[in-house]
Amino acid sequence: MTAFFNWFVKITGWLPQKIVFRTKVYYQDKSVQSSKIKGPAIIVCNHTSLYDYAAMLFTFFSRTLRFQMAEVLFQKKLLGGFLKAMGGIKVDRNSSDFGFMQECKEILDKGGVVGVFPEGRLPLEGEEVPLPFKSGAAYLALYADVPIVPVFTNGQYFSKKRAKVVIGKPIWAKELYNADLSEKENLAAISEYLRQTIVELGKIIDEQEKV
């Protein structure tokens, strides 16, 4: 049912998003990773606005994305119902219950794609972006043993400028794991590596605009 609802939303929303987002997709290396994800994976993207989720849906059009979403989004009945139908994974940031991680693991075990905005919230005005990454995405990648697809978005939605997205090469967290460090230190190091990777992906847009 989730997959069917996703396809319905994407098909009916394709033309409107094409008009308002006009998304241009770039690649770090398209021969290694295109917008067509094969098999289980975790999409990790910087967070600029609530429309980032919609941008990811249409960027990775061929897959059903199950994104982790903050509990506040589910508090409004209409929006909450829509996000549940889309397969949104509720993350209560005020709770110590990490059952959502097991839900993500089960999705990945079945060959699905899970999306994470590891900053955990939208940045406030004046804050350095991307914000520091929380360790959940790194932990999930190690736990499920699946690749991470890093993605950068410039967040230019409903703007005169085009929305631009950069898809990076897959990253295997287990290859970054250092046996000489504690698990906490490893998660912090891998999370920072992901953050810096996405920062570098953003520079690809600058390079392309200069051409």
CSV table of N, CA and C in Angstrom, one decimal, residues 104-205:
chain,number,residue,atom,x,y,z
A,104,CYS,N,13.8,0.7,10.6
A,104,CYS,CA,14.7,1.0,9.4
A,104,CYS,C,15.4,-0.2,9.0
A,105,LYS,N,16.0,-0.9,10.0
A,105,LYS,CA,16.7,-2.1,9.7
A,105,LYS,C,15.9,-3.1,8.9
A,106,GLU,N,14.6,-3.3,9.3
A,106,GLU,CA,13.7,-4.3,8.7
A,106,GLU,C,13.5,-3.8,7.2
A,107,ILE,N,13.3,-2.5,7.0
A,107,ILE,CA,13.1,-2.0,5.6
A,107,ILE,C,14.3,-2.3,4.8
A,108,LEU,N,15.5,-2.1,5.3
A,108,LEU,CA,16.7,-2.3,4.6
A,108,LEU,C,17.0,-3.8,4.3
A,109,ASP,N,16.6,-4.6,5.3
A,109,ASP,CA,16.8,-6.1,5.1
A,109,ASP,C,15.9,-6.6,4.0
A,110,LYS,N,14.8,-5.9,3.7
A,110,LYS,CA,13.9,-6.3,2.6
A,110,LYS,C,14.3,-5.6,1.3
A,111,GLY,N,15.5,-4.9,1.3
A,111,GLY,CA,15.9,-4.3,0.0
A,111,GLY,C,15.5,-2.9,-0.2
A,112,GLY,N,14.9,-2.3,0.8
A,112,GLY,CA,14.3,-0.9,0.7
A,112,GLY,C,15.4,0.2,0.8
A,113,VAL,N,14.9,1.4,0.7
A,113,VAL,CA,15.7,2.6,0.8
A,113,VAL,C,15.2,3.5,2.0
A,114,VAL,N,16.1,3.8,2.9
A,114,VAL,CA,15.8,4.7,4.0
A,114,VAL,C,16.4,6.0,3.8
A,115,GLY,N,15.7,7.1,4.1
A,115,GLY,CA,16.3,8.4,4.0
A,115,GLY,C,16.5,9.1,5.4
A,116,VAL,N,17.6,9.8,5.5
A,116,VAL,CA,17.9,10.4,6.8
A,116,VAL,C,18.4,11.9,6.6
A,117,PHE,N,17.9,12.8,7.3
A,117,PHE,CA,18.5,14.1,7.4
A,117,PHE,C,19.2,14.2,8.8
A,118,PRO,N,20.5,13.9,8.8
A,118,PRO,CA,21.3,13.7,10.0
A,118,PRO,C,21.5,14.9,10.9
A,119,GLU,N,21.2,16.1,10.3
A,119,GLU,CA,21.3,17.3,11.2
A,119,GLU,C,20.2,17.3,12.3
A,120,GLY,N,19.1,16.6,12.0
A,120,GLY,CA,18.1,16.4,13.1
A,120,GLY,C,17.1,17.5,13.2
A,121,ARG,N,17.4,18.7,12.6
A,121,ARG,CA,16.5,19.8,12.6
A,121,ARG,C,16.9,20.8,11.5
A,122,LEU,N,16.0,21.7,11.2
A,122,LEU,CA,16.4,22.8,10.3
A,122,LEU,C,17.3,23.8,10.9
A,123,PRO,N,18.3,24.4,10.2
A,123,PRO,CA,19.2,25.4,10.8
A,123,PRO,C,18.5,26.7,11.1
A,124,LEU,N,18.9,27.3,12.1
A,124,LEU,CA,18.4,28.7,12.4
A,124,LEU,C,19.2,29.7,11.7
A,125,GLU,N,18.7,30.9,11.5
A,125,GLU,CA,19.4,32.0,10.8
A,125,GLU,C,20.7,32.2,11.5
A,126,GLY,N,21.8,32.3,10.7
A,126,GLY,CA,23.1,32.6,11.2
A,126,GLY,C,23.9,31.4,11.6
A,127,GLU,N,23.3,30.2,11.6
A,127,GLU,CA,24.1,29.0,12.0
A,127,GLU,C,24.9,28.5,10.8
A,128,GLU,N,26.1,27.9,11.1
A,128,GLU,CA,26.9,27.3,10.1
A,128,GLU,C,26.2,26.1,9.5
A,129,VAL,N,26.1,25.9,8.3
A,129,VAL,CA,25.4,24.8,7.7
A,129,VAL,C,26.4,24.0,6.8
A,130,PRO,N,26.2,22.7,6.7
A,130,PRO,CA,25.3,21.9,7.5
A,130,PRO,C,25.6,21.9,8.9
A,131,LEU,N,24.5,21.7,9.8
A,131,LEU,CA,24.7,21.6,11.2
A,131,LEU,C,25.5,20.3,11.5
A,132,PRO,N,26.1,20.1,12.7
A,132,PRO,CA,26.8,18.9,13.0
A,132,PRO,C,25.8,17.7,12.8
A,133,PHE,N,26.3,16.6,12.2
A,133,PHE,CA,25.5,15.4,12.0
A,133,PHE,C,25.4,14.6,13.2
A,134,LYS,N,24.2,14.1,13.5
A,134,LYS,CA,24.0,13.2,14.6
A,134,LYS,C,24.4,11.8,14.1
A,135,SER,N,24.6,10.9,15.0
A,135,SER,CA,25.2,9.6,14.6
A,135,SER,C,24.3,8.5,14.1
A,136,GLY,N,23.0,8.8,14.1
A,136,GLY,CA,22.0,7.8,13.7
A,136,GLY,C,22.3,7.1,12.4
A,137,ALA,N,22.6,7.9,11.4
A,137,ALA,CA,22.8,7.4,10.0
A,137,ALA,C,24.0,6.4,10.0
A,138,ALA,N,25.1,6.9,10.6
A,138,ALA,CA,26.3,6.0,10.7
A,138,ALA,C,26.0,4.7,11.4
A,139,TYR,N,25.3,4.8,12.5
A,139,TYR,CA,24.9,3.6,13.3
A,139,TYR,C,24.1,2.7,12.4
A,140,LEU,N,23.1,3.2,11.8
A,140,LEU,CA,22.2,2.4,11.0
A,140,LEU,C,23.0,1.7,9.8
A,141,ALA,N,23.9,2.4,9.2
A,141,ALA,CA,24.7,1.9,8.1
A,141,ALA,C,25.5,0.7,8.6
A,142,LEU,N,26.1,0.8,9.8
A,142,LEU,CA,26.9,-0.3,10.3
A,142,LEU,C,26.0,-1.4,10.7
A,143,TYR,N,24.9,-1.1,11.4
A,143,TYR,CA,24.0,-2.1,11.9
A,143,TYR,C,23.4,-3.0,10.7
A,144,ALA,N,23.0,-2.3,9.7
A,144,ALA,CA,22.4,-3.0,8.5
A,144,ALA,C,23.3,-3.4,7.5
A,145,ASP,N,24.6,-2.9,7.5
A,145,ASP,CA,25.6,-3.2,6.6
A,145,ASP,C,25.2,-2.9,5.1
A,146,VAL,N,24.8,-1.7,4.9
A,146,VAL,CA,24.3,-1.2,3.6
A,146,VAL,C,25.1,0.1,3.3
A,147,PRO,N,25.1,0.4,2.0
A,147,PRO,CA,25.8,1.7,1.6
A,147,PRO,C,25.0,2.9,1.9
A,148,ILE,N,25.7,4.0,2.1
A,148,ILE,CA,25.1,5.3,2.3
A,148,ILE,C,25.3,6.1,1.0
A,149,VAL,N,24.2,6.7,0.5
A,149,VAL,CA,24.3,7.5,-0.7
A,149,VAL,C,24.2,9.0,-0.3
A,150,PRO,N,25.4,9.7,-0.3
A,150,PRO,CA,25.3,11.1,0.2
A,150,PRO,C,24.7,12.0,-0.9
A,151,VAL,N,24.0,13.0,-0.4
A,151,VAL,CA,23.3,13.9,-1.3
A,151,VAL,C,23.3,15.3,-0.8
A,152,PHE,N,23.6,16.2,-1.7
A,152,PHE,CA,23.6,17.7,-1.3
A,152,PHE,C,22.4,18.3,-2.1
A,153,THR,N,21.7,19.2,-1.4
A,153,THR,CA,20.7,20.0,-2.1
A,153,THR,C,20.9,21.5,-1.7
A,154,ASN,N,20.7,22.4,-2.7
A,154,ASN,CA,20.9,23.8,-2.4
A,154,ASN,C,19.7,24.4,-1.9
A,155,GLY,N,18.6,23.7,-1.8
A,155,GLY,CA,17.4,24.2,-1.2
A,155,GLY,C,16.6,25.3,-1.9
A,156,GLN,N,16.9,25.5,-3.2
A,156,GLN,CA,16.3,26.6,-3.9
A,156,GLN,C,14.9,26.1,-4.5
A,157,TYR,N,13.9,26.0,-3.6
A,157,TYR,CA,12.6,25.6,-4.0
A,157,TYR,C,11.7,26.9,-4.1
A,158,PHE,N,10.7,26.9,-5.0
A,158,PHE,CA,9.8,28.0,-5.2
A,158,PHE,C,10.7,29.3,-5.4
A,159,SER,N,11.7,29.2,-6.1
A,159,SER,CA,12.6,30.3,-6.3
A,159,SER,C,12.9,30.6,-7.8
A,160,LYS,N,13.4,31.8,-8.1
A,160,LYS,CA,13.7,32.1,-9.5
A,160,LYS,C,14.9,31.2,-9.9
A,161,LYS,N,15.7,30.8,-8.9
A,161,LYS,CA,16.8,29.9,-9.2
A,161,LYS,C,16.4,28.5,-9.2
A,162,ARG,N,17.1,27.6,-9.9
A,162,ARG,CA,16.7,26.2,-10.0
A,162,ARG,C,17.2,25.5,-8.7
A,163,ALA,N,16.4,24.5,-8.3
A,163,ALA,CA,16.8,23.6,-7.2
A,163,ALA,C,17.9,22.7,-7.8
A,164,LYS,N,19.0,22.6,-7.1
A,164,LYS,CA,20.1,21.7,-7.6
A,164,LYS,C,20.5,20.7,-6.6
A,165,VAL,N,20.7,19.5,-7.1
A,165,VAL,CA,21.0,18.4,-6.2
A,165,VAL,C,22.2,17.7,-6.7
A,166,VAL,N,23.1,17.2,-5.8
A,166,VAL,CA,24.3,16.5,-6.2
A,166,VAL,C,24.2,15.1,-5.5
A,167,ILE,N,24.4,14.1,-6.3
A,167,ILE,CA,24.4,12.7,-5.8
A,167,ILE,C,25.8,12.2,-5.8
A,168,GLY,N,26.3,11.8,-4.6
A,168,GLY,CA,27.6,11.3,-4.4
A,168,GLY,C,27.8,9.8,-4.6
A,169,LYS,N,29.0,9.4,-4.5
A,169,LYS,CA,29.4,8.0,-4.6
A,169,LYS,C,29.0,7.3,-3.3
A,170,PRO,N,28.6,6.0,-3.4
A,170,PRO,CA,28.2,5.3,-2.2
A,170,PRO,C,29.4,5.2,-1.2
A,171,ILE,N,29.0,5.2,0.1
A,171,ILE,CA,30.0,5.1,1.2
A,171,ILE,C,29.6,3.9,2.1
A,172,TRP,N,30.6,3.1,2.3
A,172,TRP,CA,30.4,2.0,3.2
A,172,TRP,C,31.0,2.3,4.6
A,173,ALA,N,30.1,2.5,5.6
A,173,ALA,CA,30.5,2.9,6.9
A,173,ALA,C,31.5,1.9,7.5
A,174,LYS,N,31.4,0.6,7.2
A,174,LYS,CA,32.3,-0.4,7.8
A,174,LYS,C,33.7,-0.2,7.3
A,175,GLU,N,33.9,0.4,6.1
A,175,GLU,CA,35.2,0.6,5.6
A,175,GLU,C,35.9,1.8,6.3
A,176,LEU,N,35.1,2.6,7.0
A,176,LEU,CA,35.6,3.7,7.7
A,176,LEU,C,35.8,3.4,9.2
A,177,TYR,N,35.4,2.3,9.6
A,177,TYR,CA,35.4,1.9,11.0
A,177,TYR,C,36.9,1.6,11.4
A,178,ASN,N,37.3,2.2,12.5
A,178,ASN,CA,38.6,2.1,13.1
A,178,ASN,C,38.6,1.3,14.4
A,179,ALA,N,39.2,0.1,14.3
A,179,ALA,CA,39.1,-0.8,15.5
A,179,ALA,C,39.9,-0.3,16.7
A,180,ASP,N,40.7,0.7,16.5
A,180,ASP,CA,41.4,1.3,17.6
A,180,ASP,C,40.6,2.3,18.4
A,181,LEU,N,39.5,2.7,17.8
A,181,LEU,CA,38.6,3.7,18.5
A,181,LEU,C,37.4,3.0,19.1
A,182,SER,N,36.8,3.7,20.1
A,182,SER,CA,35.5,3.2,20.7
A,182,SER,C,34.4,3.3,19.7
A,183,GLU,N,33.3,2.6,19.9
A,183,GLU,CA,32.1,2.7,19.0
A,183,GLU,C,31.7,4.2,19.0
A,184,LYS,N,31.6,4.9,20.1
A,184,LYS,CA,31.2,6.3,20.1
A,184,LYS,C,32.1,7.1,19.3
A,185,GLU,N,33.4,6.9,19.4
A,185,GLU,CA,34.3,7.7,18.6
A,185,GLU,C,34.2,7.4,17.1
A,186,ASN,N,34.0,6.1,16.8
A,186,ASN,CA,33.8,5.7,15.4
A,186,ASN,C,32.5,6.4,14.8
A,187,LEU,N,31.4,6.4,15.5
A,187,LEU,CA,30.2,7.0,15.0
A,187,LEU,C,30.4,8.5,14.8
A,188,ALA,N,31.1,9.1,15.7
A,188,ALA,CA,31.3,10.5,15.6
A,188,ALA,C,32.2,10.8,14.4
A,189,ALA,N,33.2,10.0,14.2
A,189,ALA,CA,34.2,10.2,13.1
A,189,ALA,C,33.5,9.9,11.7
A,190,ILE,N,32.7,8.9,11.6
A,190,ILE,CA,32.0,8.6,10.4
A,190,ILE,C,31.0,9.6,10.1
A,191,SER,N,30.3,10.1,11.1
A,191,SER,CA,29.3,11.2,10.9
A,191,SER,C,29.9,12.4,10.4
A,192,GLU,N,31.0,12.8,10.9
A,192,GLU,CA,31.7,14.0,10.4
A,192,GLU,C,32.2,13.8,9.0
A,193,TYR,N,32.7,12.6,8.7
A,193,TYR,CA,33.1,12.2,7.3
A,193,TYR,C,31.9,12.4,6.4
A,194,LEU,N,30.8,12.0,6.7
A,194,LEU,CA,29.6,12.2,5.9
A,194,LEU,C,29.3,13.6,5.7
A,195,ARG,N,29.4,14.4,6.8
A,195,ARG,CA,29.1,15.8,6.7
A,195,ARG,C,30.1,16.5,5.7
A,196,GLN,N,31.3,16.2,5.9
A,196,GLN,CA,32.3,16.8,5.0
A,196,GLN,C,32.2,16.4,3.6
A,197,THR,N,31.8,15.2,3.4
A,197,THR,CA,31.5,14.7,2.0
A,197,THR,C,30.4,15.5,1.3
A,198,ILE,N,29.3,15.7,2.1
A,198,ILE,CA,28.2,16.5,1.6
A,198,ILE,C,28.6,17.9,1.3
A,199,VAL,N,29.4,18.5,2.2
A,199,VAL,CA,29.9,19.9,1.9
A,199,VAL,C,30.7,19.9,0.6
A,200,GLU,N,31.5,18.9,0.4
A,200,GLU,CA,32.3,18.8,-0.9
A,200,GLU,C,31.4,18.6,-2.1
A,201,LEU,N,30.3,17.9,-1.9
A,201,LEU,CA,29.4,17.7,-3.0
A,201,LEU,C,28.8,19.1,-3.4
A,202,GLY,N,28.5,19.9,-2.4
A,202,GLY,CA,28.0,21.2,-2.7
A,202,GLY,C,28.9,22.1,-3.6
A,203,LYS,N,30.2,21.8,-3.5
A,203,LYS,CA,31.1,22.6,-4.3
A,203,LYS,C,31.1,22.2,-5.8
A,204,ILE,N,30.5,21.0,-6.1
A,204,ILE,CA,30.4,20.6,-7.5
A,204,ILE,C,29.4,21.6,-8.2
A,205,ILE,N,28.4,22.0,-7.5
A,205,ILE,CA,27.5,23.0,-8.1
A,205,ILE,C,28.2,24.3,-8.5
